[in-house]
XYZ file of C-alpha atoms in Angstrom:
575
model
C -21.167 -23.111 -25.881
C -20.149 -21.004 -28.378
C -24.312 -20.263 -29.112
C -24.867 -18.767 -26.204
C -25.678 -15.372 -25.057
C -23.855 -12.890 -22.538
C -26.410 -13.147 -20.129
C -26.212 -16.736 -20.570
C -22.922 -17.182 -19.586
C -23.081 -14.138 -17.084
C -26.359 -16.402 -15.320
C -23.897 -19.601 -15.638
C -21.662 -17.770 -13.526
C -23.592 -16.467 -10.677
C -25.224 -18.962 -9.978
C -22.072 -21.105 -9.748
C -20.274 -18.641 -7.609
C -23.545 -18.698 -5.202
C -22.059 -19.397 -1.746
C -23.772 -19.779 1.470
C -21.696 -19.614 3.838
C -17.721 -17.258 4.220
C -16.068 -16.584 1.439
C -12.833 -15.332 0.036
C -13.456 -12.429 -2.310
C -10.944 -13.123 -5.260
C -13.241 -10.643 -7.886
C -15.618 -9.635 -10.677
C -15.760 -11.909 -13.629
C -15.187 -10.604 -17.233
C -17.473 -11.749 -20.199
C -17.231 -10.977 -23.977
C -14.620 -8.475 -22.465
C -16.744 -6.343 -19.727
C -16.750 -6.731 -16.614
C -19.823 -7.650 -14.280
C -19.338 -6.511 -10.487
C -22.242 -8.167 -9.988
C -21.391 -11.794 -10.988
C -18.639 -12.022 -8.444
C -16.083 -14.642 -8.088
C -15.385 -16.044 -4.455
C -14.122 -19.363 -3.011
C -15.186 -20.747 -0.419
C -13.405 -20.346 3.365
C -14.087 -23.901 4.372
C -12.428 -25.021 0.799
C -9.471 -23.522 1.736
C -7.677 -26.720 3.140
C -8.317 -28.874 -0.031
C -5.381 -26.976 -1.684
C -4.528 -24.408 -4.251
C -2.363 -23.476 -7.270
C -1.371 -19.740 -8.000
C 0.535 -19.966 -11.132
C 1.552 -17.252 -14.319
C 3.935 -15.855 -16.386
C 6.600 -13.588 -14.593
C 5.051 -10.204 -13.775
C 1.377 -10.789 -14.288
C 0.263 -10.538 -10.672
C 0.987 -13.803 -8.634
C 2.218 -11.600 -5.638
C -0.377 -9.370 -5.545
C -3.264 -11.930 -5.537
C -1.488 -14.070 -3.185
C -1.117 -10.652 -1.156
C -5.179 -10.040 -1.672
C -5.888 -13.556 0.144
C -4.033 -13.384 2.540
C -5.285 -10.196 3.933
C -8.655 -11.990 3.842
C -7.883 -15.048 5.648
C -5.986 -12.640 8.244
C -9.540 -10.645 8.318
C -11.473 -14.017 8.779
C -9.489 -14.930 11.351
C -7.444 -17.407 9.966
C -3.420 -17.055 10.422
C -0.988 -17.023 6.552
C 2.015 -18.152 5.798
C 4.356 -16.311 3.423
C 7.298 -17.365 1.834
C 8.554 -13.699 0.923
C 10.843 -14.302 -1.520
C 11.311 -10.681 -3.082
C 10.461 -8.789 0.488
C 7.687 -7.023 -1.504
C 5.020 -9.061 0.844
C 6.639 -7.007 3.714
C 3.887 -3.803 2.970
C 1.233 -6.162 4.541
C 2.567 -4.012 7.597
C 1.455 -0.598 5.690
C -2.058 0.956 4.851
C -2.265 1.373 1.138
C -3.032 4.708 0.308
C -6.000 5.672 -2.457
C -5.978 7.306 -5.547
C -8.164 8.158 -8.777
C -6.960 4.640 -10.446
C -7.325 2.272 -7.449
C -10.820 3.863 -7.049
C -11.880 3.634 -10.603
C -10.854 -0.584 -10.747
C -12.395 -1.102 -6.794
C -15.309 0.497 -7.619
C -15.428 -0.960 -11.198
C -15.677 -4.485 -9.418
C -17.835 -3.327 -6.868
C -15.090 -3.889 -4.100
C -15.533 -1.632 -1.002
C -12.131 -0.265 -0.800
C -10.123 0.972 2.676
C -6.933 0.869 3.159
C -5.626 -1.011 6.270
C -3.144 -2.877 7.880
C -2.425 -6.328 9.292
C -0.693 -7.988 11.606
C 2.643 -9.479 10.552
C 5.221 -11.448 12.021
C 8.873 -11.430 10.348
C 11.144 -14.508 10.302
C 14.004 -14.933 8.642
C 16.363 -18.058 8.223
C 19.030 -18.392 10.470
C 18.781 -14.316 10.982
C 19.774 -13.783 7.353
C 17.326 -10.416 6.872
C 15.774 -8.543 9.426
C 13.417 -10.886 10.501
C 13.053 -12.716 13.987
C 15.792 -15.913 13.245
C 14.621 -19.275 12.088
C 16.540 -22.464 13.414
C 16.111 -26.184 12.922
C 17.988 -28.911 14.484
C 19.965 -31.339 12.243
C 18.054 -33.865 13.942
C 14.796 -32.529 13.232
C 15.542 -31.837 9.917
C 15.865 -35.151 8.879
C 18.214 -37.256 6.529
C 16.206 -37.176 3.732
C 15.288 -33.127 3.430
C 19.452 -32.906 4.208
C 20.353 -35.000 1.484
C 18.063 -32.927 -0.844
C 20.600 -29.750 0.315
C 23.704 -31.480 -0.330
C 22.226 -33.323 -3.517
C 23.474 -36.280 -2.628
C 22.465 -39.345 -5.167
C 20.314 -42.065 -3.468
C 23.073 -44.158 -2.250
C 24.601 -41.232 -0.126
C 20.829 -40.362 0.902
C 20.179 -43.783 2.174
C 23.988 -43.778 3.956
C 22.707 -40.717 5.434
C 19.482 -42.642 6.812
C 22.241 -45.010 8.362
C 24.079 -42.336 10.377
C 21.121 -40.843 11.351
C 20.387 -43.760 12.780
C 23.345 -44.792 14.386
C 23.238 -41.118 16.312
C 20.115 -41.852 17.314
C 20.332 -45.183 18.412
C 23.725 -44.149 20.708
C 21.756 -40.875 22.248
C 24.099 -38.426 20.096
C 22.268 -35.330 19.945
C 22.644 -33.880 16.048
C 22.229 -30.190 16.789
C 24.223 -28.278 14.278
C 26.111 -29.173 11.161
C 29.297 -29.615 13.563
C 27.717 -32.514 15.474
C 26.813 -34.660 12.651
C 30.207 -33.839 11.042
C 31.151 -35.502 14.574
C 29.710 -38.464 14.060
C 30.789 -39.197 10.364
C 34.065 -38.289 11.634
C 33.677 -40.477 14.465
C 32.277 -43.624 11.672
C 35.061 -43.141 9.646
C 37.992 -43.199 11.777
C 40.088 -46.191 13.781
C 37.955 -45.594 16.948
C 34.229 -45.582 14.885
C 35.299 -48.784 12.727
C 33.697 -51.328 14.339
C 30.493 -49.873 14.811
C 30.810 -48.883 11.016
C 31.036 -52.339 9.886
C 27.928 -52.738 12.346
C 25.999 -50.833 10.342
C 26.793 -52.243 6.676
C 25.072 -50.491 4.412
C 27.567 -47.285 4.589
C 30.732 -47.350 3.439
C 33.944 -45.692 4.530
C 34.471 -43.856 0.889
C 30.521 -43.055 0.667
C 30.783 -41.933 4.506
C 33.795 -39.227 3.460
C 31.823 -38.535 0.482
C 28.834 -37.437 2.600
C 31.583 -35.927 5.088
C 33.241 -33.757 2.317
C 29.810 -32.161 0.830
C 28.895 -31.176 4.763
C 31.618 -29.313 5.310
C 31.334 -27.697 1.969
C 27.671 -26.565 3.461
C 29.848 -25.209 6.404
C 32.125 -23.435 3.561
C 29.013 -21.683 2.322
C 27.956 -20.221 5.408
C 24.843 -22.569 5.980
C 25.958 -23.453 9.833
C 23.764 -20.604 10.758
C 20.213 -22.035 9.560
C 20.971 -25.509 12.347
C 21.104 -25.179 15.578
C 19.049 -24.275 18.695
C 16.535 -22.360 20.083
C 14.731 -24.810 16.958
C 11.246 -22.844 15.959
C 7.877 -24.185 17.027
C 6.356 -24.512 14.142
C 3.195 -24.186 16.244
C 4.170 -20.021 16.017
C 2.691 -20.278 12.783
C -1.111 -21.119 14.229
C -1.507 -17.274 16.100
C -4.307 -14.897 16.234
C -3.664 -11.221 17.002
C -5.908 -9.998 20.324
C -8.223 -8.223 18.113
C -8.994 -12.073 16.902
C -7.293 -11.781 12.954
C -4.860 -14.496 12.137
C -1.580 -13.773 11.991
C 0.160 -13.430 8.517
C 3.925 -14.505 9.058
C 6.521 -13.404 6.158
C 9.682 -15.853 6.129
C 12.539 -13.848 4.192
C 15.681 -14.644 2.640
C 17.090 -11.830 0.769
C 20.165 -13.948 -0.657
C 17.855 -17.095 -1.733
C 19.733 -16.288 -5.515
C 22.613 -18.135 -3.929
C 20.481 -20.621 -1.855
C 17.703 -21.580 -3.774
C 17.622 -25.125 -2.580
C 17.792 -24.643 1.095
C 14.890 -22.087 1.131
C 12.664 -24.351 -0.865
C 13.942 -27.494 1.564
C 13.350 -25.522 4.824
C 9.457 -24.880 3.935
C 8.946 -28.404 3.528
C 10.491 -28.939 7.017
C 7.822 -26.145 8.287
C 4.912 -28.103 6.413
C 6.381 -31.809 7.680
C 6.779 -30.557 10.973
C 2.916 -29.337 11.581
C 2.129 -32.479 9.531
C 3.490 -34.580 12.102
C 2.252 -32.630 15.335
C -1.172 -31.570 14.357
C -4.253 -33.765 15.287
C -6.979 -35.059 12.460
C -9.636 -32.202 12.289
C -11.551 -33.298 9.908
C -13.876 -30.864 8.060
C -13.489 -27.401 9.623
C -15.756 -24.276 9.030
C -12.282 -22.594 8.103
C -8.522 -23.813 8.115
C -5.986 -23.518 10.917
C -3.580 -22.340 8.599
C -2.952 -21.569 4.715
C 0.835 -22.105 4.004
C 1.931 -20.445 0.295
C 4.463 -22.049 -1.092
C 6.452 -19.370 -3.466
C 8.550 -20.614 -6.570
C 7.428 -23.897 -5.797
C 8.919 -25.264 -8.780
C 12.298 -25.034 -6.303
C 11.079 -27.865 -4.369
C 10.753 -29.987 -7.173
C 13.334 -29.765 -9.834
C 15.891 -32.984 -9.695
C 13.925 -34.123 -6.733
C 14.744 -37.957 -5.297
C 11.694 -40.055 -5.841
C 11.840 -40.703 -1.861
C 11.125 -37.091 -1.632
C 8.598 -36.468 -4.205
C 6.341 -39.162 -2.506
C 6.608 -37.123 0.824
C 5.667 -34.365 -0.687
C 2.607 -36.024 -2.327
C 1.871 -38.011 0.887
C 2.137 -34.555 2.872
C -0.147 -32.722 0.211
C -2.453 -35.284 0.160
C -3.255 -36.345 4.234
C -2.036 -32.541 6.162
C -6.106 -31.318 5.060
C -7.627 -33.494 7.144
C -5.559 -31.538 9.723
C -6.906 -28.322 8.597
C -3.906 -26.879 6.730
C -3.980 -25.522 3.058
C -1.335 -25.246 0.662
C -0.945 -23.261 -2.567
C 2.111 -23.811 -4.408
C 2.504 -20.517 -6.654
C 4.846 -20.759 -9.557
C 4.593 -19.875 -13.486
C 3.143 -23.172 -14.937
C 1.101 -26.192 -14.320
C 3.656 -28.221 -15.546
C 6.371 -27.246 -12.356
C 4.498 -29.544 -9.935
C 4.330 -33.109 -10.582
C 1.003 -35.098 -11.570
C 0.471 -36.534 -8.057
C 0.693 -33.159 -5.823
C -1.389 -31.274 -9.543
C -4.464 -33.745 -8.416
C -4.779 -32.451 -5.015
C -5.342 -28.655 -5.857
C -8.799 -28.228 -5.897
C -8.264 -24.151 -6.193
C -7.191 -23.161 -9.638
C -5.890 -18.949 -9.993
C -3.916 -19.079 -13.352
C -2.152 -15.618 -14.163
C -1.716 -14.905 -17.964
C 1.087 -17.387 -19.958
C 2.839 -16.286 -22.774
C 3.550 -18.646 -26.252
C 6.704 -17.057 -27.542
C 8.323 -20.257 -28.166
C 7.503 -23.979 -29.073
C 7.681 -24.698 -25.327
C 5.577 -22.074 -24.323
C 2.937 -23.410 -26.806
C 3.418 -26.852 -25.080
C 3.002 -25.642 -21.596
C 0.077 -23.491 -22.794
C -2.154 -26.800 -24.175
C -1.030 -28.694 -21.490
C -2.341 -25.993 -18.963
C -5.855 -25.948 -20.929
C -6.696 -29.521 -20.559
C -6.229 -29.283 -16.761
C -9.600 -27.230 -16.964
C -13.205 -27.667 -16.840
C -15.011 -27.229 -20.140
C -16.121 -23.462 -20.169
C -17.731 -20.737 -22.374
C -14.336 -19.327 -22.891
C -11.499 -19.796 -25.251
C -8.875 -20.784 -22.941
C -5.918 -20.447 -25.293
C -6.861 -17.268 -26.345
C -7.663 -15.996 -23.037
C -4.653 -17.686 -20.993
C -2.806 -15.298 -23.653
C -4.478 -12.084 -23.790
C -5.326 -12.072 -19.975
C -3.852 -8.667 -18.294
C -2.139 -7.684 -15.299
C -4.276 -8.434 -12.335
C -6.823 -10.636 -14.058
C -6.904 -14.744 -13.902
C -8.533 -17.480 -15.150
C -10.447 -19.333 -12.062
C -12.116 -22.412 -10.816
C -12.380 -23.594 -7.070
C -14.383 -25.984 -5.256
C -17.807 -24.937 -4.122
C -19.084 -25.930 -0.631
C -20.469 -29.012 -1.956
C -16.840 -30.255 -3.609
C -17.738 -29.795 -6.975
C -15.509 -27.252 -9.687
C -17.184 -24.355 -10.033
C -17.717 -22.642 -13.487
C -14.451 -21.193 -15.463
C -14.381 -17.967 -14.812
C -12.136 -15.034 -15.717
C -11.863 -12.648 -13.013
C -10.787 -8.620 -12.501
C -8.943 -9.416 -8.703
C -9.376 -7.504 -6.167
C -7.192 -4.792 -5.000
C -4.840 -5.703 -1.628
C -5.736 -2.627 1.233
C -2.337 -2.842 2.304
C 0.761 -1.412 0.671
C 1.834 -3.824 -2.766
C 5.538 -3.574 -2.383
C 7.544 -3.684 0.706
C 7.153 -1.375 3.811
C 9.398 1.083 5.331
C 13.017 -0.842 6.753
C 12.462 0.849 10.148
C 9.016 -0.266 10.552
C 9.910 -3.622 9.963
C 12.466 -3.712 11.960
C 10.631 -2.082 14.798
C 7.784 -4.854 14.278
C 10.240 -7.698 14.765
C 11.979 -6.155 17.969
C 8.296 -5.583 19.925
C 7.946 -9.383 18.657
C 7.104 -11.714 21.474
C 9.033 -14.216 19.305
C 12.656 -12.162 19.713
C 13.072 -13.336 23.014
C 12.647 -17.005 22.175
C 14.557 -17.498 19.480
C 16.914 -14.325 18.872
C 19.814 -15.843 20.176
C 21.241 -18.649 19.097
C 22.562 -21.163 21.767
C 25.029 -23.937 22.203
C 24.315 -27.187 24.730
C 26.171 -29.699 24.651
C 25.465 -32.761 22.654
C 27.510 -34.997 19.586
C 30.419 -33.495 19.253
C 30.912 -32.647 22.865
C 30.510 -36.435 23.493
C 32.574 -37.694 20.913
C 35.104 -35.137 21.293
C 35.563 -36.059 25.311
C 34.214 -32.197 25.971
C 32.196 -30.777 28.412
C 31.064 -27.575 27.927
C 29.402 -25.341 30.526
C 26.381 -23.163 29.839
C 27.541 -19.057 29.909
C 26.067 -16.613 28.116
C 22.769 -13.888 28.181
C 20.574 -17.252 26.741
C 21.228 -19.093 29.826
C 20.583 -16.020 31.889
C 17.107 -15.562 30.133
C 18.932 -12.413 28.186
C 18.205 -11.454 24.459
C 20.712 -11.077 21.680
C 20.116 -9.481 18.482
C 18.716 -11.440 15.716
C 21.099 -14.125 14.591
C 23.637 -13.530 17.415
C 25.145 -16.403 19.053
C 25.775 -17.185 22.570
C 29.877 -18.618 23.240
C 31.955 -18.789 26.163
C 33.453 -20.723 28.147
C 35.890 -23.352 29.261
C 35.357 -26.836 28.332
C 38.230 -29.375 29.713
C 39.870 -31.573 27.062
C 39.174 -35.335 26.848
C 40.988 -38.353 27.031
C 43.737 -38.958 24.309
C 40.705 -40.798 22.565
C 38.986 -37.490 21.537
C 38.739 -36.390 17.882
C 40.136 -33.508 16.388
C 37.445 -32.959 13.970
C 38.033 -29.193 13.897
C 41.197 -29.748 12.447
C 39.920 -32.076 9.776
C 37.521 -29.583 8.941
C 39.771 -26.976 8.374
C 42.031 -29.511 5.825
C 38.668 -30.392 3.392
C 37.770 -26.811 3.678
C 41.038 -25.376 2.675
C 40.771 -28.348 -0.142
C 37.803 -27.246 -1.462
C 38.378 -23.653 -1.503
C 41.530 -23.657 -2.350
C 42.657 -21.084 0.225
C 43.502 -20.650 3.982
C 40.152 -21.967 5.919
C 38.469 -18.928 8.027
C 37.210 -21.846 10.471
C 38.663 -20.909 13.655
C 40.758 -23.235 15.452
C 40.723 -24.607 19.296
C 42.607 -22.971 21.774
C 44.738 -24.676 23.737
C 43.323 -24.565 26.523
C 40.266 -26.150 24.356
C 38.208 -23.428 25.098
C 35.121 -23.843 22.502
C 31.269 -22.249 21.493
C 28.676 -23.816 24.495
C 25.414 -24.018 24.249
C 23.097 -22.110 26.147
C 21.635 -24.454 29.516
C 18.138 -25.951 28.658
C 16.155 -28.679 30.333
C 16.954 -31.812 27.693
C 14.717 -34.864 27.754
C 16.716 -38.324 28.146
C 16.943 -40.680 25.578
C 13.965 -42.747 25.856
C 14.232 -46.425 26.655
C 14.350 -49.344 24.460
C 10.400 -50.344 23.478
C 8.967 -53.740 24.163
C 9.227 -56.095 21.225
C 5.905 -55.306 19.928
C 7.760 -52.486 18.449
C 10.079 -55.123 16.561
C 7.553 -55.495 13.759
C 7.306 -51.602 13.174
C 10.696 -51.494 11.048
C 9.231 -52.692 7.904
C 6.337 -50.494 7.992
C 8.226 -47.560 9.080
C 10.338 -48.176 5.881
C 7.378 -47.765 3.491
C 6.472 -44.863 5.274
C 9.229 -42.797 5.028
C 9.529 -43.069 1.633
C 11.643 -45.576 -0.828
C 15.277 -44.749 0.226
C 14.372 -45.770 4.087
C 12.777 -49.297 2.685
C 15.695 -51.053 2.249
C 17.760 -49.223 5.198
C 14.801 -50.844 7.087
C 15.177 -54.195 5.635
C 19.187 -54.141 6.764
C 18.150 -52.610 10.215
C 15.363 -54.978 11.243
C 13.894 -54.810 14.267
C 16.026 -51.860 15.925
C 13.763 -49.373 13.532
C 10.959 -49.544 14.984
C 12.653 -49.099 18.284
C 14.879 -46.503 17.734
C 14.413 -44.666 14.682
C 10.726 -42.681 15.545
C 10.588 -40.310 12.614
C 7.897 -38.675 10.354
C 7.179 -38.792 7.019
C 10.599 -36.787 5.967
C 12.303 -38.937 8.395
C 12.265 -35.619 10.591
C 11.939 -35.531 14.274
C 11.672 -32.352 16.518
C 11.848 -32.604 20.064
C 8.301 -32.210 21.164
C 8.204 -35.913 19.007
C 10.411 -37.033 21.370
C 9.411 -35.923 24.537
């Protein structure tokens, strides 16, 4: 290797980058130091489901190439998804404007260079940025991506599974963090006792364990994220008119203080098409490509329940035409399993400053093909906007090691203009489906004896702003049964804290928050007992903490408990 020529390696090159059929332009490749716009690197469209890693040091260019692909699959017709974790990915929504530098590195590579704009949806979670408001049931989101929020151990995760199932098995409708605060409420007390001994597995002193770290999620102002209109998750799968795929940015400019949450809610977004999409097969291009920003988030201190959904997602959600890159600094941040199912390979420039840095560095090396180049030395002195690169050709073979000039995004590299995104998200189509937030009735209105009546501009067809929620009117008290979980609330809160609880409490005339009126499916029958023998399998499925909640369930799993991988299950499931 060392023995050969330039034009050696240059030939090695082009001929492995020789595609037949569309292509993602990613750039020129550099050899002994020059670069060679005509050797270019590319990777193929219809390779674009088998997966992808984006990785690099802090400031090398991760954004921007990220940025660069997406504006291609958006070209070809394919819609993006972008966790936009530093609201620079917002200038997708802004022509780039030339000058003497950009032209001298586009024309350099031999990129043809215009600057243009694309169409973006905004989404934010729960309405925190300026984005159109993201919502997920509690329901939907599943006991085991909850339990990775609260960091609960894997006792609490699997006495989560248990009250999960226990709502779902007595038609309690887990909406928002209130209603499954409800229902631990409800397990815990004098009234719920029986039906808590029913269920063995959870104890009363896990149960308030589980009950105390919920309302500490209330404490932090994470209500807002659960709750209804939920998203499709089918949103995500648009084309614009002109026939370009939609590129949707999902925000969340205080992620510094919820880190955990953010990471947790893309995996719902990824489970959630997992579990509605049909097989595909082998497409000319994907239906989606989902990038997965400081993916190392969704890993660290990860249950082993979870890790294997994530591999088990990774590994089957191609074959329904979705892609994945997880971008993050090193190799190392994603674990062996999910590392052998990214067939794409963009590695930014790492830097050996310390013993660990050396370590990560080697261990990054051997996860490449043998090349002409010195990787160490390369991965080192790479610069900004230049990566090391192998993909899978058309044929599912690595291409050559290549390091590449990128391309140049056409659209602004930083964020746009406030007023121009928020003028884009209120012509959205999407505002008036999910900019309000509404309030139907479901487990703590039947635990709590209430019955709340629909009010509000969501029941009238009306839009809110962004993250607004619909409340009104008067629900009649219960029988001397009911629960005063408010109150409770208020006392763990204050204990927590350690000052006055800004939860509001009842009136009393026990006027509370409604939900908006919406058509809502009834709780399906009890299968036939061919669906007895599904409990066991069910348990392997959804990972290790479910297998032994299925063992103590039996039978009733299979009939009652119809959940995906992450044990999540949306409505449309349901239906």
């Amino acid at each position: 290797m060392a023995n050969k020529t330039t034009a050696e390696k240059l030939a090695t090159l082009q001929k492995g980058y020789t595609l037949e059929g569309a292509t993602i332009e990613l750039g020129a490749a550099i050899v002994d130091g020059e670069v060679h716009k005509d050797a270019p690197v590319r990777l193929p469209l219809s390779m674009m489901n088998r997966h992808g890693l984006v990785a690099g040091a802090t400031g090398t260019g991760k954004t921007v190439t990220l940025h660069m692909m997406a504006e291609q699959l958006s070209t070809a017709g394919v819609p993006v998804f972008l966790a936009d974790i530093k609201g620079d990915l917002s200038g997708l929504a802004t022509a780039a404007v030339g000058s003497e530098k950009l032209t001298a590195r586009t024309e350099g590579i031999g990129q043809p260079w215009q600057g243009k704009t694309f169409p973006v949806e905004f989404l934010a979670l729960g309405g925190d940025g300026n984005g159109v408001p993201v919502r997920a049931t509690v329901s939907s989101f599943g006991p085991i991506l909850l339990s990775r929020i609260m960091e609960l151990n894997d006792t609490q995760e699997s006495s989560l599974q248990l009250v999960f199932y226990f709502a779902d098995k007595n038609g309690l409708e887990l909406i928002d963090l209130k209603d499954l605060r409800a229902v631990i409420q409800f397990l815990t007390s004098a009234e719920g006792k029986d039906q808590l001994e029913e269920l063995g597995g959870l104890s009363k002193a896990t149960a308030g364990v589980i009950l105390r770290e919920l309302v500490s999620l209330e404490a932090q102002g994470l209500e807002r994220f659960f709750g209804e209109p939920e998203f499709d998750t089918a949103e995500l799968l648009r084309t614009s008119p002109d026939g370009r795929g939609v590129i949707t940015c999902l925000e969340l400019p205080t992620l510094q203080t919820k880190p955990m949450l953010f990471s947790t809610f893309l995996m719902w977004l990824l489970a959630d098409l997992f579990e509605d999409l049909p097989e595909a097969g082998d497409l000319d291009k994907p239906k989606l490509v989902f990038f997965l920003d400081e993916a190392h988030l969704l890993f660290n201190d990860a249950s082993k329940a979870f890790l294997e959904a994530i591999t088990t997602t990774v590994r089957l959600i191609r074959s329904k035409g979705v892609g994945i890159f997880f971008v993050t600094q090193t190799p190392k941040d994603v674990p062996a399993d999910v590392l052998g199912q990214l067939a794409n390979r963009v590695q930014h420039a790492l830097r050996a400053f310390t013993p660990e840095d050396a370590k990560a560095l080697k261990a990054t090396v051997s996860t490449f093909p043998l090349s002409d180049y010195d990787l160490e030395e390369t991965l080192t002195s790479a610069g900004i906007g230049e990566a090391v690169i192998t993909v899978m050709n058309e044929k599912g073979a690595p291409t050559p090691v290549a390091l590449t000039r990128l391309r140049a995004p056409e659209s602004v590299m930083g964020p746009s203009d406030e007023a121009l995104v928020r003028s884009t998200v209120a012509a959205s189509a999407l505002l008036a489906k999910y900019g309000t937030a509404v309030d139907n009735p479901s487990a703590f209105e039947k635990l709590s004896g209430k019955a709340a009546a629909p009010t509000g501009p969501a029941a009238q067809g009306g839009v809110a702003a962004p993250g607004t929620t619909v409340q009104g009117g008067g629900v009649q008290g219960g029988g001397g049964g009911s629960l005063d979980v408010d109150a409770e609330a208020r006392r763990i809160e204050e204990e927590i804290l350690g000052r006055p609880s800004s939860r509001p409490a009842a009136s009393g005339d026990g006027k509370r928050r409604t939900r908006a009126e919406e058509p809502r499916e009834p709780r399906p029958e009890t299968r036939d007992s061919m669906m007895g023998d599904l409990g066991g399998a069910l348990g392997g499925a959804l990972g290790g903490g479910l297998k032994s909640m299925a063992r103590s369930i039996g039978t009733q799993l299979g009939r009652e408990l119809l959940r995906g991988v992450f044990g999540t299950s949306s409505r449309r499931r349901r239906r």
